[in-house]
XYZ file of C-alpha atoms in Angstrom:
304
model
C -12.267 10.944 -13.769
C -15.029 12.583 -11.700
C -18.540 11.461 -12.585
C -21.202 14.186 -12.333
C -24.725 13.485 -11.077
C -27.700 15.651 -11.981
C -29.520 17.909 -9.549
C -27.310 20.370 -7.640
C -27.956 20.435 -3.886
C -26.427 23.891 -3.388
C -26.504 26.924 -5.712
C -23.799 26.487 -8.328
C -22.741 23.067 -7.063
C -21.867 19.946 -9.021
C -23.211 16.685 -7.638
C -20.407 14.118 -7.757
C -22.477 11.272 -6.327
C -25.556 10.797 -4.175
C -23.781 12.123 -1.056
C -21.013 14.366 -2.355
C -21.177 17.803 -3.983
C -18.500 20.174 -5.248
C -18.679 23.954 -5.208
C -16.038 25.670 -7.300
C -14.573 29.001 -6.134
C -17.008 31.902 -6.462
C -14.063 34.181 -7.252
C -12.458 32.871 -10.416
C -9.701 35.470 -10.481
C -6.237 35.033 -9.089
C -6.316 32.611 -6.122
C -5.818 34.206 -2.726
C -2.732 32.581 -1.249
C -4.186 32.979 2.242
C -7.204 30.828 1.373
C -7.112 27.017 1.402
C -7.237 25.365 -1.990
C -9.839 22.911 -0.746
C -12.375 22.870 2.084
C -13.914 19.489 2.916
C -17.184 19.636 4.864
C -18.331 16.486 6.665
C -22.015 16.998 7.469
C -23.706 15.775 10.599
C -25.940 12.700 10.457
C -29.016 13.255 8.256
C -28.158 16.923 7.684
C -30.197 18.201 4.752
C -28.628 20.518 2.145
C -30.750 23.494 3.234
C -29.128 23.334 6.672
C -25.601 22.723 5.444
C -26.050 25.660 3.068
C -26.129 27.978 6.103
C -22.501 27.034 6.673
C -21.455 26.855 3.037
C -22.464 30.431 2.222
C -20.326 32.030 4.977
C -17.420 29.788 3.962
C -17.688 31.067 0.406
C -17.636 34.668 1.628
C -14.623 34.076 3.864
C -12.699 31.968 1.329
C -14.058 32.919 -2.128
C -11.100 31.395 -3.993
C -11.448 27.992 -2.296
C -13.169 24.914 -3.698
C -15.612 23.305 -1.263
C -16.632 19.659 -1.257
C -19.597 18.694 0.922
C -20.165 15.131 2.129
C -23.555 14.259 3.593
C -24.200 11.247 5.804
C -27.301 9.380 6.881
C -28.183 6.386 9.038
C -26.805 4.002 6.425
C -23.328 5.184 7.465
C -23.531 2.682 10.305
C -24.615 -0.282 8.197
C -23.227 0.168 4.683
C -20.357 -2.093 3.639
C -16.938 -0.506 3.385
C -16.986 -0.790 -0.414
C -20.096 1.388 -0.634
C -18.602 4.041 1.643
C -15.414 4.008 -0.410
C -17.474 4.775 -3.511
C -19.034 7.761 -1.752
C -15.619 9.053 -0.715
C -13.836 8.325 -4.011
C -14.203 11.891 -5.384
C -12.830 13.301 -2.136
C -9.835 10.973 -2.269
C -9.209 12.051 -5.855
C -9.305 15.738 -4.913
C -7.051 15.288 -1.892
C -4.478 13.430 -3.936
C -4.815 16.108 -6.595
C -3.518 18.594 -4.045
C -0.289 16.576 -4.026
C 0.092 16.097 -7.761
C -1.760 19.033 -9.331
C -0.080 21.475 -11.740
C -0.291 24.396 -9.286
C 1.037 24.473 -5.699
C -1.582 23.700 -3.095
C -2.704 26.432 -0.706
C -3.797 23.864 1.839
C -6.776 21.847 3.016
C -9.339 22.767 5.665
C -11.444 19.940 7.109
C -14.689 21.113 8.742
C -16.355 18.280 10.629
C -19.813 18.377 12.178
C -20.932 16.064 14.964
C -20.031 12.422 15.382
C -21.599 11.485 12.045
C -19.183 13.827 10.298
C -16.326 12.552 12.435
C -17.082 8.974 11.435
C -16.820 10.024 7.786
C -13.303 11.231 8.579
C -12.579 7.780 10.039
C -13.802 6.134 6.823
C -11.762 8.537 4.703
C -8.632 7.776 6.691
C -9.167 4.038 6.148
C -9.354 4.561 2.389
C -6.251 6.754 2.321
C -4.392 4.275 4.532
C -5.053 1.483 2.071
C -3.861 3.642 -0.816
C -0.748 4.613 1.120
C 0.015 0.973 1.951
C -0.543 -0.150 -1.632
C 1.696 2.574 -3.082
C 4.466 3.283 -0.585
C 6.901 6.014 -1.508
C 10.458 6.517 -0.350
C 10.179 10.294 -0.696
C 7.505 11.720 1.595
C 5.103 14.220 0.094
C 5.728 17.892 0.861
C 3.895 19.087 3.938
C 0.503 20.482 2.974
C -1.042 23.177 5.202
C -3.953 21.381 6.863
C -6.446 22.465 9.534
C -9.250 20.646 11.329
C -12.488 22.082 12.732
C -14.336 19.773 15.141
C -17.844 21.132 15.666
C -19.787 19.161 18.322
C -17.485 16.142 18.255
C -16.123 13.742 19.459
C -18.410 12.130 22.010
C -17.343 9.050 23.955
C -20.627 7.304 24.873
C -22.338 6.078 21.682
C -25.451 4.728 23.402
C -26.126 7.910 25.366
C -25.389 9.971 22.278
C -27.850 7.892 20.232
C -30.582 8.211 22.848
C -30.138 11.973 23.110
C -30.142 12.249 19.321
C -33.223 10.192 18.554
C -35.445 10.087 21.642
C -38.037 12.912 21.924
C -37.769 15.356 24.816
C -41.272 14.594 26.107
C -40.776 12.281 29.139
C -43.350 9.669 28.092
C -42.283 9.595 24.446
C -38.656 9.544 25.559
C -39.257 6.461 27.714
C -41.072 4.718 24.855
C -38.301 5.496 22.381
C -35.390 4.258 24.472
C -35.981 0.453 24.141
C -36.021 0.381 20.312
C -32.997 2.686 20.202
C -31.127 0.360 22.551
C -32.172 -2.667 20.476
C -30.986 -1.058 17.236
C -27.773 -0.022 18.929
C -27.190 -3.619 20.062
C -27.668 -4.868 16.490
C -25.160 -2.341 15.219
C -22.584 -3.145 17.902
C -22.842 -6.857 17.092
C -22.556 -6.218 13.346
C -19.617 -3.882 13.824
C -17.805 -6.450 15.976
C -18.466 -9.268 13.479
C -16.914 -7.097 10.761
C -13.783 -6.845 12.862
C -14.036 -3.121 13.567
C -13.283 -1.556 16.960
C -16.045 0.259 18.901
C -16.991 3.224 16.739
C -16.570 6.078 19.195
C -13.313 4.671 20.506
C -12.033 4.538 16.935
C -13.413 8.030 16.285
C -11.602 9.560 19.239
C -8.371 7.713 18.520
C -8.408 8.573 14.809
C -8.952 12.276 15.468
C -5.907 12.257 17.751
C -3.698 10.581 15.155
C -1.008 12.835 13.596
C -1.365 11.040 10.265
C -5.041 11.965 9.950
C -4.933 11.953 6.143
C -2.299 9.408 5.074
C -0.245 10.653 2.090
C -1.361 14.223 2.948
C -0.544 14.895 6.612
C 2.816 14.065 8.264
C 3.050 10.674 9.926
C 4.411 11.834 13.260
C 4.178 15.634 13.540
C 1.001 16.251 15.548
C 1.486 20.028 15.584
C 1.453 20.136 11.768
C -2.365 20.035 11.700
C -3.767 22.753 13.982
C -7.297 22.121 15.185
C -10.270 23.988 16.583
C -12.848 22.415 18.886
C -16.267 24.093 18.965
C -18.562 22.746 21.673
C -20.976 23.830 24.399
C -22.346 23.224 27.868
C -25.828 22.763 26.403
C -24.966 19.929 24.012
C -26.572 16.694 25.223
C -25.399 14.607 22.263
C -21.709 15.454 22.666
C -21.310 16.677 26.255
C -18.671 19.291 27.020
C -16.739 17.065 29.427
C -16.291 14.406 26.722
C -14.899 16.976 24.286
C -12.625 18.440 26.943
C -11.218 15.007 27.747
C -10.287 14.713 24.067
C -8.769 18.205 24.128
C -6.561 17.276 27.077
C -5.405 14.130 25.295
C -4.723 16.077 22.081
C -2.606 18.626 23.910
C -0.730 15.868 25.727
C 0.106 14.326 22.342
C 1.481 17.613 21.035
C -1.388 18.839 18.853
C -1.833 22.566 18.239
C -5.245 23.072 19.872
C -7.692 25.964 20.100
C -11.180 25.704 21.603
C -14.400 27.733 21.573
C -16.725 26.745 24.400
C -20.242 28.108 24.018
C -22.871 28.252 26.743
C -26.357 26.795 26.387
C -26.280 26.200 22.630
C -27.619 22.780 21.530
C -25.825 20.227 19.384
C -24.499 21.675 16.097
C -26.169 25.025 16.818
C -23.223 27.132 17.963
C -22.865 29.068 14.703
C -26.534 30.007 14.783
C -26.137 31.456 18.279
C -23.134 33.664 17.492
C -22.058 33.633 13.826
C -19.370 36.285 14.247
C -17.663 34.442 17.079
C -17.927 31.133 15.232
C -16.396 32.288 11.962
C -13.807 34.432 13.694
C -12.554 31.257 15.376
C -12.423 29.419 12.021
C -10.425 32.235 10.405
C -8.111 32.297 13.414
C -7.528 28.568 12.949
C -6.612 28.943 9.294
C -4.260 31.804 10.138
C -2.482 29.435 12.531
C -2.328 26.769 9.832
C -0.678 29.148 7.379
C 1.727 30.449 10.009
C 2.728 26.931 11.078
C 3.470 25.621 7.598
C 7.049 26.049 6.348
C 5.943 25.125 2.839
C 3.016 27.514 2.712
C 2.974 29.397 -0.606
C 1.289 32.240 1.246
C 4.274 32.756 3.525
C 6.708 32.332 0.661
C 5.028 35.198 -1.193
C 5.163 37.683 1.703
């Protein structure tokens, strides 16, 4: 049973825990079969609700019959024990599994991931779902659920450089002063992560995002093309450089993923939508159209 917390972070939202909020469809009439049932937003590191709201509102206009769950992340993502992160993600797991077992057919799931902080939340979510899948194996695989993935400003491949470009000020003197403590904190994290038995975080991030079974029990185990994806990145992003994203794109295509990409020009990290909202959301809608078209079990196609 979902536990509600007080204090909505977005207009009309329900706070499920300190990091997770649910927005029910703004159109409560008959569900649009061309809209996903559920949109899961993985916010970038330390993204405040007022900034995430600038993405939520256009999503609601584009997909008014979709539920939206928003997951925020902060610096504790790197240091919290797995059990604490599982608690944060528990409502999301419940909703995803509800798409499999709910009384009405699912219209699909759209994952919208921002930056490497959002991508790492996807990694954590996959770990939780993997454990559930292993604990409750089923002989009959679940029906294929239409699923799409938006990767905005992720994945990077150099965690230290990404951390420096995220946290160090642009001023040359202040930048030089900030680098040593950032490197020291990074070293502490790397040691802690290794002692916990986890692989290097960005290596795991990049590998997880190129895994066909991105959401165990939801996505197919081996069919990479079943989850179309959209990369949104730019030449001006210093946190997640374009060449690192494009290396991941090449690998994804080589593995058989259905890939689309929007490469912006000088836009900074997680600022592509602000530069050209029409282009940004047009690409997202185009992705979901591909998802619906690619899914043999899509209720939308069955109704046409």
